[in-house]
Amino acid sequence: MPEQPTDRAALRRANLAWVIGVLREQGGLSRAQLAVLSGLSKATVSTLVTELTARRLVRAGGIAAGGQGRPGQIVELDPDGVRGIGVEVGIDHIAVTSVDTAGQVVSDRRVAFDVLSAGVDQTVYQLAEVTHRELELVDDAYPAGITVSVPGLVDTARGVVRLAPRLRWREVPLADSLAGQLGFPLERLLVDNDANLSAMAEYQIGGMRGTTDLVYVTGDFGIGAGVIAGGRLVRGAIGYAGEVGHMSMDPMGPQCSCGRRGCWETQVGLGALFHALAAPGDLVSDPNRPIEERMAMIRARAERGDQRTLGALHQIGSALGVGVSIVVNVLSPAVVVLGGYFAALPDWLIEPARIEVAARAVVAEAATVRVVGSDLGFAAARTGGALAALNRVYEDPTEAPERTEMTEAPA
Amino acid sequence: MPEQPTDRAALRRANLAWVIGVLREQGGLSRAQLAVLSGLSKATVSTLVTELTARRLVRAGGIAAGGQGRPGQIVELDPDGVRGIGVEVGIDHIAVTSVDTAGQVVSDRRVAFDVLSAGVDQTVYQLAEVTHRELELVDDAYPAGITVSVPGLVDTARGVVRLAPRLRWREVPLADSLAGQLGFPLERLLVDNDANLSAMAEYQIGGMRGTTDLVYVTGDFGIGAGVIAGGRLVRGAIGYAGEVGHMSMDPMGPQCSCGRRGCWETQVGLGALFHALAAPGDLVSDPNRPIEERMAMIRARAERGDQRTLGALHQIGSALGVGVSIVVNVLSPAVVVLGGYFAALPDWLIEPARIEVAARAVVAEAATVRVVGSDLGFAAARTGGALAALNRVYEDPTEAPERTEMTEAPA
C-alpha cells in the first residue's frame, strides 16, 4: 500500500531535498514555478526557500522574465555555501579537489608523494595535512563531507581499505585514522574505490553523463573498473566488483603486484607504459614531474614519429581493447569511458582499443558500444569523491547548518 | 513530491496486485490479517478477495486458528486457475514447462529435435506444435503468457532473435511467427535469452533464491551468463549482457560457431565435453537419448575411474573455473550458479572450477563467492520463462479473466 508520510520533520526534509533536486536539474526557478512543479502552496514554498537560504544552499537570483503572472525573483543554488571535498591517494601522489553544490570544481591540487616509501602512517599524516589545508581554503563554506579515493578494495561501511596491492596496504582503517587526525566527524568521512568514484563522476558530470549503462576503466598504475548498470553503481555482493585489472591475460606474463602473473594491469597499467617506452632515467617516468607534463612529452614523441613510442602505444592500446572487449561481452554497456592516462593519449591508445573491441564483439550491434576518453582526466576519482561528499546535503538539506537569520531570506 | 493515486481503476489494480504479492510471500491469510497488513478496511479487502476469486487467482482455504478476534477463513492462492508457459529451443531439443501461480512446475516435457537440420521454419512449426499441445493440457486454467527461451541475443521488445550462432539463426521474428501460428495474443508472448531466464528462475525459486548478487552460467552447447546485481537483471544497454561464452581464452584454440577461435564455450560447452570424453558413435553424444540418461552414463564412467572421462572432466572443470573467475572479478557476486550439464556432474566439474576461482580471486574475501550447481538443472531456462509469463498477472491481476460469478466468493 502506498505509505502516507506521517512524520512532519521527514516530510519537510523531503520537500527541502526536492527543491534542491529540481534546482540542480533545471537551474533557477521562481517560487511560483516551484509551487506549480511541486503542487505545494506558494506559502509552503516560501518557507522552504527561506530555510534553504538560511542554510546557504540557495540564494536570490535575477528576476524571472516572461511567463504568466507578475515577474518573480529567481531562486538558484548558492554555489558558495557548501563544499564537497575529494581526496585521492595514488601510488605517486596525493590530490584534493573541492566542488560546489552545482558540481563545479572550485579547487584542485595534486602533489607528488611516494606512498610506498612513506608507508601507511606517514601517508595518512600527509593526507591529513593536505586535507586540513583544503578545509582552510573552503573558508566560510560548510564542508558537507570528505571522500577519500583509494586504488584498492574498500569496506565502505567501515571506511577500511581491505587491500590495495599497489600501495602495499592491507586492512588500513583509513576513515578512523583520518577523522581522528583532522578532528572531522567520522560520519561525514567516506572511503571508496577510485574506479567507483570515477564512474559516478562520469555519470553525474562527465561528457557521457546520464548514460545509464556505463563502464569506467581507470588508467593508472593499477587498472580497475567502475560499473553503472541501469543507472546504479554495481558494487557486487561484498563491494569488490570491477576488479578487472587482475583478469588473467597471459599466464606466462610478468609478475603482478597481486602475486600472480600476466594480469591485465601488467599489460596496460601506467607502469607497463613507462617500461615499454622509456629507458631508465627517462624524464617521462619521473614521479616528481606533473603527470600532465609527462603525458605531453609522450604525445610530442608520438607526433614526431618516434618508433619506440609508437610501438609501445600500439601494443598497449591493443591489449587495452582485448580486456575492454571482455568487460563489454559481460556487461554490454552503451559506453566505456577510458580514464587516467588513457584519456591523455587518445589517438594512440583509444583507436587501437576500439579496433579490438569491434573485432571481438559477438554481434555487430554489440560493436556499437562507444569507447571514449574521459573529459575528467586524472581528476575523475577525486571529483567523484567530492560529489559523493555532497550527497548527504542533497538528501537531507538540514545537514547544512543555518548560518543566517531566517528573516534575511530574499524577498 | 509523493504522488496521490487519482485513477480509481489503477488504484484497484494496485490493491489487487498487492494482495497477490503478499499471499505469494506469506501463504494463506485471513481477510482480517490482510486488512491489518494493508491498512485497508475489511470491506475493501473483501471486495478485492471476491474479485480475485472470480478471476481464479485466490480461493478459500482452511479456517485461521488462534489469533485475536473470531476465526476467519483463510484466503490462499488458487494454484489451478492460471498458468505460465515456458518453451525452450535448444540445439538438439525443444521443451516446454508450465508453472502454477505458486511457482510450482505442473508439467515438463522435452523432445529431441535437430534444429540445425530442420531450419528456422520447420523449427518454429514444431515449437507451435509442442506449445499447442501444452495449451490443451492447461485445460481450463488461464494461460497468462508464453515465454520462449533461446540460446542467443534477443531483441525482447520486438520478440526477434537477433543472433543465435549455435542455432544458425539471425534476425528471426520468433514472437510474430509463433503467435500467428498459435493464434495466441502477441502481447502475451515473450522471447528472451536462456541465461537471463535461468538467472531469474534461480533468483525466484532456485536453491539460492533471494540472493541479490547472483550470476547464472548456462551449461549447454553455448555458454551464456545471466547477471543479477542488486536484485535486478542486468541486460546492458542493448540487452546483450552476459555474452561470456565468447570471451577469448585461447587465440590458437578451436574454431567457434561465432567465427573466431578459442572462445570460452569451445573449451567448456557441451560439444567440448562430448568431444573430450566420447569417441564417434558413443551413446553419450547421441542427441536422441535423454540428456539426463547420458549424464548418468558419464557419472557411471567417472565413478568407476575411467581415465579418459576423468581427464576430460578435470580439464573442462579447470577451464570453467578460469572463465568464472573473470566474471567474479568483474561483478563480485555472492553466488555463481552453474546450470545445465555442469550441475549434472558436480563432483568432477564444480570442484576443479572452485579451485581455480579461489586461486584467482584478487583478495581472500573475494574467494568467498559460492560456486554451486543449479537445482533446476536442464529445466532452468524454460522454468524461468514460465515464471516470467506469470508476471503480467502478478502485476495486473485484472489480466486474468473473470470466470465465476462474483457472488460465488468464499463466505
PDB file of C-alpha atoms in Angstrom, chain B residues 122-336:
ATOM      1  CA  GLN B 122      10.324 -26.182 -39.529  1.00  0.00           C
ATOM      2  CA  THR B 123      11.606 -25.419 -36.020  1.00  0.00           C
ATOM      3  CA  VAL B 124       9.018 -22.701 -35.492  1.00  0.00           C
ATOM      4  CA  TYR B 125       6.335 -25.090 -36.772  1.00  0.00           C
ATOM      5  CA  GLN B 126       7.497 -27.721 -34.282  1.00  0.00           C
ATOM      6  CA  LEU B 127       7.587 -25.126 -31.481  1.00  0.00           C
ATOM      7  CA  ALA B 128       3.991 -24.228 -32.316  1.00  0.00           C
ATOM      8  CA  GLU B 129       3.012 -27.909 -32.208  1.00  0.00           C
ATOM      9  CA  VAL B 130       4.615 -28.504 -28.821  1.00  0.00           C
ATOM     10  CA  THR B 131       3.172 -25.286 -27.404  1.00  0.00           C
ATOM     11  CA  HIS B 132      -0.282 -26.001 -28.810  1.00  0.00           C
ATOM     12  CA  ARG B 133      -0.311 -29.370 -27.040  1.00  0.00           C
ATOM     13  CA  GLU B 134       0.689 -27.628 -23.795  1.00  0.00           C
ATOM     14  CA  LEU B 135      -2.129 -25.105 -24.184  1.00  0.00           C
ATOM     15  CA  GLU B 136      -4.526 -28.042 -24.469  1.00  0.00           C
ATOM     16  CA  LEU B 137      -3.064 -29.624 -21.315  1.00  0.00           C
ATOM     17  CA  VAL B 138      -3.524 -26.347 -19.436  1.00  0.00           C
ATOM     18  CA  ASP B 139      -7.222 -27.204 -19.777  1.00  0.00           C
ATOM     19  CA  ASP B 140      -9.490 -24.674 -18.115  1.00  0.00           C
ATOM     20  CA  ALA B 141      -6.680 -22.726 -16.439  1.00  0.00           C
ATOM     21  CA  TYR B 142      -5.949 -19.319 -17.979  1.00  0.00           C
ATOM     22  CA  PRO B 143      -2.624 -19.242 -19.849  1.00  0.00           C
ATOM     23  CA  ALA B 144      -1.246 -15.895 -18.646  1.00  0.00           C
ATOM     24  CA  GLY B 145       1.526 -15.927 -21.192  1.00  0.00           C
ATOM     25  CA  ILE B 146       4.150 -17.872 -23.092  1.00  0.00           C
ATOM     26  CA  THR B 147       7.874 -17.140 -22.958  1.00  0.00           C
ATOM     27  CA  VAL B 148      10.236 -18.695 -25.463  1.00  0.00           C
ATOM     28  CA  SER B 149      13.831 -19.212 -24.313  1.00  0.00           C
ATOM     29  CA  VAL B 150      16.523 -19.025 -26.983  1.00  0.00           C
ATOM     30  CA  PRO B 151      20.295 -19.510 -26.628  1.00  0.00           C
ATOM     31  CA  GLY B 152      21.118 -16.243 -28.346  1.00  0.00           C
ATOM     32  CA  LEU B 153      20.831 -12.483 -28.449  1.00  0.00           C
ATOM     33  CA  VAL B 154      17.215 -11.362 -28.352  1.00  0.00           C
ATOM     34  CA  ASP B 155      15.550  -8.043 -29.022  1.00  0.00           C
ATOM     35  CA  THR B 156      12.969  -8.593 -26.277  1.00  0.00           C
ATOM     36  CA  ALA B 157      10.913  -5.527 -27.189  1.00  0.00           C
ATOM     37  CA  ARG B 158      10.200  -6.880 -30.671  1.00  0.00           C
ATOM     38  CA  GLY B 159      10.465 -10.608 -29.885  1.00  0.00           C
ATOM     39  CA  VAL B 160      13.171 -11.021 -32.527  1.00  0.00           C
ATOM     40  CA  VAL B 161      16.135 -13.383 -32.199  1.00  0.00           C
ATOM     41  CA  ARG B 162      18.954 -11.182 -33.439  1.00  0.00           C
ATOM     42  CA  LEU B 163      21.642 -13.841 -33.475  1.00  0.00           C
ATOM     43  CA  ALA B 164      21.844 -17.405 -32.157  1.00  0.00           C
ATOM     44  CA  PRO B 165      25.116 -18.739 -33.601  1.00  0.00           C
ATOM     45  CA  ARG B 166      24.589 -22.305 -32.372  1.00  0.00           C
ATOM     46  CA  LEU B 167      21.109 -22.475 -33.939  1.00  0.00           C
ATOM     47  CA  ARG B 168      22.439 -20.616 -37.020  1.00  0.00           C
ATOM     48  CA  TRP B 169      19.598 -18.141 -36.576  1.00  0.00           C
ATOM     49  CA  ARG B 170      19.822 -14.482 -37.464  1.00  0.00           C
ATOM     50  CA  GLU B 171      17.005 -11.918 -37.386  1.00  0.00           C
ATOM     51  CA  VAL B 172      14.228 -14.441 -36.731  1.00  0.00           C
ATOM     52  CA  PRO B 173      10.887 -12.707 -35.849  1.00  0.00           C
ATOM     53  CA  LEU B 174      10.014 -15.528 -33.481  1.00  0.00           C
ATOM     54  CA  ALA B 175       7.246 -13.869 -31.458  1.00  0.00           C
ATOM     55  CA  ASP B 176       5.334 -12.820 -34.571  1.00  0.00           C
ATOM     56  CA  SER B 177       5.669 -16.226 -36.245  1.00  0.00           C
ATOM     57  CA  LEU B 178       4.720 -18.247 -33.203  1.00  0.00           C
ATOM     58  CA  ALA B 179       1.827 -16.004 -32.151  1.00  0.00           C
ATOM     59  CA  GLY B 180       0.491 -16.206 -35.690  1.00  0.00           C
ATOM     60  CA  GLN B 181       0.661 -19.993 -35.880  1.00  0.00           C
ATOM     61  CA  LEU B 182      -0.831 -20.461 -32.431  1.00  0.00           C
ATOM     62  CA  GLY B 183      -3.445 -17.743 -32.708  1.00  0.00           C
ATOM     63  CA  PHE B 184      -2.122 -16.536 -29.345  1.00  0.00           C
ATOM     64  CA  PRO B 185      -2.106 -12.807 -28.469  1.00  0.00           C
ATOM     65  CA  LEU B 186       1.266 -11.301 -29.408  1.00  0.00           C
ATOM     66  CA  GLU B 187       1.383  -9.095 -26.293  1.00  0.00           C
ATOM     67  CA  ARG B 188       1.373 -12.211 -24.087  1.00  0.00           C
ATOM     68  CA  LEU B 189       4.168 -13.966 -25.984  1.00  0.00           C
ATOM     69  CA  LEU B 190       7.718 -13.086 -24.931  1.00  0.00           C
ATOM     70  CA  VAL B 191      11.082 -14.170 -26.283  1.00  0.00           C
ATOM     71  CA  ASP B 192      14.189 -13.924 -24.114  1.00  0.00           C
ATOM     72  CA  ASN B 193      17.714 -15.198 -23.704  1.00  0.00           C
ATOM     73  CA  ASP B 194      18.114 -18.563 -21.955  1.00  0.00           C
ATOM     74  CA  ALA B 195      20.723 -17.340 -19.466  1.00  0.00           C
ATOM     75  CA  ASN B 196      18.606 -14.355 -18.412  1.00  0.00           C
ATOM     76  CA  LEU B 197      15.537 -16.526 -17.869  1.00  0.00           C
ATOM     77  CA  SER B 198      17.570 -19.109 -15.958  1.00  0.00           C
ATOM     78  CA  ALA B 199      19.062 -16.446 -13.698  1.00  0.00           C
ATOM     79  CA  MET B 200      15.590 -15.126 -12.890  1.00  0.00           C
ATOM     80  CA  ALA B 201      14.380 -18.662 -12.165  1.00  0.00           C
ATOM     81  CA  GLU B 202      17.298 -19.176  -9.767  1.00  0.00           C
ATOM     82  CA  TYR B 203      16.628 -15.823  -8.144  1.00  0.00           C
ATOM     83  CA  GLN B 204      12.909 -16.568  -7.695  1.00  0.00           C
ATOM     84  CA  ILE B 205      12.683 -20.281  -6.899  1.00  0.00           C
ATOM     85  CA  GLY B 206      16.180 -21.829  -7.027  1.00  0.00           C
ATOM     86  CA  GLY B 207      18.304 -23.091  -4.158  1.00  0.00           C
ATOM     87  CA  MET B 208      19.940 -19.649  -3.864  1.00  0.00           C
ATOM     88  CA  ARG B 209      16.667 -17.715  -4.256  1.00  0.00           C
ATOM     89  CA  GLY B 210      16.711 -14.175  -2.960  1.00  0.00           C
ATOM     90  CA  THR B 211      20.469 -13.748  -3.451  1.00  0.00           C
ATOM     91  CA  THR B 212      20.596 -10.216  -4.844  1.00  0.00           C
ATOM     92  CA  ASP B 213      24.031 -10.520  -6.487  1.00  0.00           C
ATOM     93  CA  LEU B 214      23.958 -13.741  -8.426  1.00  0.00           C
ATOM     94  CA  VAL B 215      25.410 -14.911 -11.725  1.00  0.00           C
ATOM     95  CA  TYR B 216      23.990 -17.921 -13.556  1.00  0.00           C
ATOM     96  CA  VAL B 217      26.152 -19.667 -16.154  1.00  0.00           C
ATOM     97  CA  THR B 218      24.447 -21.926 -18.683  1.00  0.00           C
ATOM     98  CA  GLY B 219      25.982 -25.351 -19.317  1.00  0.00           C
ATOM     99  CA  ASP B 220      24.866 -26.236 -22.801  1.00  0.00           C
ATOM    100  CA  PHE B 221      26.463 -26.257 -26.260  1.00  0.00           C
ATOM    101  CA  GLY B 222      26.704 -22.496 -25.938  1.00  0.00           C
ATOM    102  CA  ILE B 223      27.685 -20.767 -22.699  1.00  0.00           C
ATOM    103  CA  GLY B 224      25.992 -17.595 -21.511  1.00  0.00           C
ATOM    104  CA  ALA B 225      25.595 -15.776 -18.237  1.00  0.00           C
ATOM    105  CA  GLY B 226      22.575 -14.205 -16.607  1.00  0.00           C
ATOM    106  CA  VAL B 227      23.580 -11.404 -14.251  1.00  0.00           C
ATOM    107  CA  ILE B 228      21.554 -10.228 -11.271  1.00  0.00           C
ATOM    108  CA  ALA B 229      23.047  -7.226  -9.459  1.00  0.00           C
ATOM    109  CA  GLY B 230      21.314  -5.590  -6.525  1.00  0.00           C
ATOM    110  CA  GLY B 231      18.261  -7.759  -7.131  1.00  0.00           C
ATOM    111  CA  ARG B 232      17.814  -6.676 -10.740  1.00  0.00           C
ATOM    112  CA  LEU B 233      18.594  -8.434 -14.018  1.00  0.00           C
ATOM    113  CA  VAL B 234      21.419  -6.643 -15.838  1.00  0.00           C
ATOM    114  CA  ARG B 235      20.573  -6.594 -19.528  1.00  0.00           C
ATOM    115  CA  GLY B 236      23.090  -3.960 -20.603  1.00  0.00           C
ATOM    116  CA  ALA B 237      22.459  -1.041 -22.892  1.00  0.00           C
ATOM    117  CA  ILE B 238      21.186  -3.077 -25.832  1.00  0.00           C
ATOM    118  CA  GLY B 239      20.238  -6.244 -23.993  1.00  0.00           C
ATOM    119  CA  TYR B 240      23.357  -8.234 -24.755  1.00  0.00           C
ATOM    120  CA  ALA B 241      24.940  -8.502 -21.317  1.00  0.00           C
ATOM    121  CA  GLY B 242      26.225 -11.921 -20.275  1.00  0.00           C
ATOM    122  CA  GLU B 243      27.816 -12.990 -23.555  1.00  0.00           C
ATOM    123  CA  VAL B 244      30.630 -14.685 -21.690  1.00  0.00           C
ATOM    124  CA  GLY B 245      30.733 -17.719 -23.987  1.00  0.00           C
ATOM    125  CA  HIS B 246      32.687 -15.676 -26.483  1.00  0.00           C
ATOM    126  CA  MET B 247      35.384 -14.397 -24.150  1.00  0.00           C
ATOM    127  CA  SER B 248      38.626 -15.108 -25.943  1.00  0.00           C
ATOM    128  CA  MET B 249      40.502 -17.662 -23.839  1.00  0.00           C
ATOM    129  CA  ASP B 250      42.942 -19.080 -26.396  1.00  0.00           C
ATOM    130  CA  PRO B 251      43.578 -17.272 -29.696  1.00  0.00           C
ATOM    131  CA  MET B 252      45.074 -20.512 -31.071  1.00  0.00           C
ATOM    132  CA  GLY B 253      42.127 -22.639 -29.922  1.00  0.00           C
ATOM    133  CA  PRO B 254      39.435 -24.421 -31.937  1.00  0.00           C
ATOM    134  CA  GLN B 255      37.030 -22.597 -34.235  1.00  0.00           C
ATOM    135  CA  CYS B 256      33.878 -21.293 -32.551  1.00  0.00           C
ATOM    136  CA  SER B 257      30.373 -21.072 -34.044  1.00  0.00           C
ATOM    137  CA  CYS B 258      30.794 -17.282 -33.925  1.00  0.00           C
ATOM    138  CA  GLY B 259      33.640 -17.446 -36.442  1.00  0.00           C
ATOM    139  CA  ARG B 260      36.510 -16.713 -34.050  1.00  0.00           C
ATOM    140  CA  ARG B 261      38.882 -19.099 -32.296  1.00  0.00           C
ATOM    141  CA  GLY B 262      39.267 -20.280 -28.710  1.00  0.00           C
ATOM    142  CA  CYS B 263      36.113 -18.724 -27.237  1.00  0.00           C
ATOM    143  CA  TRP B 264      35.310 -19.953 -23.728  1.00  0.00           C
ATOM    144  CA  GLU B 265      32.437 -22.118 -24.984  1.00  0.00           C
ATOM    145  CA  THR B 266      34.786 -24.060 -27.281  1.00  0.00           C
ATOM    146  CA  GLN B 267      36.532 -25.110 -24.060  1.00  0.00           C
ATOM    147  CA  VAL B 268      33.611 -25.782 -21.748  1.00  0.00           C
ATOM    148  CA  GLY B 269      30.455 -26.143 -23.873  1.00  0.00           C
ATOM    149  CA  LEU B 270      28.586 -29.441 -24.137  1.00  0.00           C
ATOM    150  CA  GLY B 271      30.231 -30.014 -27.533  1.00  0.00           C
ATOM    151  CA  ALA B 272      33.668 -29.754 -25.917  1.00  0.00           C
ATOM    152  CA  LEU B 273      32.582 -32.273 -23.264  1.00  0.00           C
ATOM    153  CA  PHE B 274      31.408 -34.859 -25.804  1.00  0.00           C
ATOM    154  CA  HIS B 275      34.494 -34.262 -27.955  1.00  0.00           C
ATOM    155  CA  ALA B 276      36.817 -34.757 -24.989  1.00  0.00           C
ATOM    156  CA  LEU B 277      35.286 -37.887 -23.485  1.00  0.00           C
ATOM    157  CA  ALA B 278      33.438 -39.705 -26.270  1.00  0.00           C
ATOM    158  CA  ALA B 279      34.612 -41.440 -29.434  1.00  0.00           C
ATOM    159  CA  PRO B 280      32.430 -41.015 -32.543  1.00  0.00           C
ATOM    160  CA  GLY B 281      29.301 -43.157 -32.195  1.00  0.00           C
ATOM    161  CA  ASP B 282      29.483 -43.191 -28.393  1.00  0.00           C
ATOM    162  CA  LEU B 283      25.953 -43.200 -26.992  1.00  0.00           C
ATOM    163  CA  VAL B 284      26.704 -40.343 -24.589  1.00  0.00           C
ATOM    164  CA  SER B 285      26.686 -37.910 -27.505  1.00  0.00           C
ATOM    165  CA  ASP B 286      23.533 -39.287 -29.140  1.00  0.00           C
ATOM    166  CA  PRO B 287      21.025 -36.405 -29.149  1.00  0.00           C
ATOM    167  CA  ASN B 288      18.114 -38.864 -29.371  1.00  0.00           C
ATOM    168  CA  ARG B 289      18.795 -40.157 -25.893  1.00  0.00           C
ATOM    169  CA  PRO B 290      17.515 -38.109 -22.960  1.00  0.00           C
ATOM    170  CA  ILE B 291      20.226 -35.786 -21.714  1.00  0.00           C
ATOM    171  CA  GLU B 292      19.723 -36.950 -18.118  1.00  0.00           C
ATOM    172  CA  GLU B 293      20.416 -40.537 -19.201  1.00  0.00           C
ATOM    173  CA  ARG B 294      23.615 -39.507 -20.974  1.00  0.00           C
ATOM    174  CA  MET B 295      24.779 -37.596 -17.916  1.00  0.00           C
ATOM    175  CA  ALA B 296      24.137 -40.706 -15.807  1.00  0.00           C
ATOM    176  CA  MET B 297      26.355 -42.701 -18.200  1.00  0.00           C
ATOM    177  CA  ILE B 298      29.170 -40.171 -17.771  1.00  0.00           C
ATOM    178  CA  ARG B 299      28.784 -40.217 -13.979  1.00  0.00           C
ATOM    179  CA  ALA B 300      28.977 -44.022 -14.025  1.00  0.00           C
ATOM    180  CA  ARG B 301      32.193 -43.937 -16.046  1.00  0.00           C
ATOM    181  CA  ALA B 302      33.746 -41.337 -13.758  1.00  0.00           C
ATOM    182  CA  GLU B 303      32.742 -43.303 -10.677  1.00  0.00           C
ATOM    183  CA  ARG B 304      34.424 -46.439 -11.936  1.00  0.00           C
ATOM    184  CA  GLY B 305      37.597 -44.446 -12.635  1.00  0.00           C
ATOM    185  CA  ASP B 306      37.619 -44.299 -16.441  1.00  0.00           C
ATOM    186  CA  GLN B 307      40.754 -42.293 -17.217  1.00  0.00           C
ATOM    187  CA  ARG B 308      39.588 -40.622 -20.413  1.00  0.00           C
ATOM    188  CA  THR B 309      36.408 -39.465 -18.693  1.00  0.00           C
ATOM    189  CA  LEU B 310      38.178 -38.224 -15.566  1.00  0.00           C
ATOM    190  CA  GLY B 311      40.856 -36.407 -17.580  1.00  0.00           C
ATOM    191  CA  ALA B 312      38.261 -34.706 -19.782  1.00  0.00           C
ATOM    192  CA  LEU B 313      36.146 -33.631 -16.807  1.00  0.00           C
ATOM    193  CA  HIS B 314      39.133 -32.248 -14.916  1.00  0.00           C
ATOM    194  CA  GLN B 315      40.311 -30.237 -17.905  1.00  0.00           C
ATOM    195  CA  ILE B 316      36.851 -28.818 -18.533  1.00  0.00           C
ATOM    196  CA  GLY B 317      36.278 -28.079 -14.853  1.00  0.00           C
ATOM    197  CA  SER B 318      39.510 -26.079 -14.676  1.00  0.00           C
ATOM    198  CA  ALA B 319      38.700 -24.125 -17.842  1.00  0.00           C
ATOM    199  CA  LEU B 320      35.268 -23.487 -16.363  1.00  0.00           C
ATOM    200  CA  GLY B 321      36.893 -22.015 -13.263  1.00  0.00           C
ATOM    201  CA  VAL B 322      39.198 -19.737 -15.269  1.00  0.00           C
ATOM    202  CA  GLY B 323      36.231 -18.164 -17.053  1.00  0.00           C
ATOM    203  CA  VAL B 324      34.107 -17.960 -13.920  1.00  0.00           C
ATOM    204  CA  SER B 325      36.957 -16.160 -12.136  1.00  0.00           C
ATOM    205  CA  ILE B 326      36.867 -13.415 -14.791  1.00  0.00           C
ATOM    206  CA  VAL B 327      33.146 -12.945 -14.264  1.00  0.00           C
ATOM    207  CA  VAL B 328      33.692 -12.936 -10.488  1.00  0.00           C
ATOM    208  CA  ASN B 329      36.404 -10.276 -10.727  1.00  0.00           C
ATOM    209  CA  VAL B 330      34.176  -8.061 -12.869  1.00  0.00           C
ATOM    210  CA  LEU B 331      30.942  -8.469 -10.875  1.00  0.00           C
ATOM    211  CA  SER B 332      31.788  -9.768  -7.397  1.00  0.00           C
ATOM    212  CA  PRO B 333      28.582 -11.792  -6.981  1.00  0.00           C
ATOM    213  CA  ALA B 334      27.735 -13.659  -3.774  1.00  0.00           C
ATOM    214  CA  VAL B 335      26.936 -16.805  -5.736  1.00  0.00           C
ATOM    215  CA  VAL B 336      27.727 -18.251  -9.141  1.00  0.00           C
TER     216      VAL B 336
END
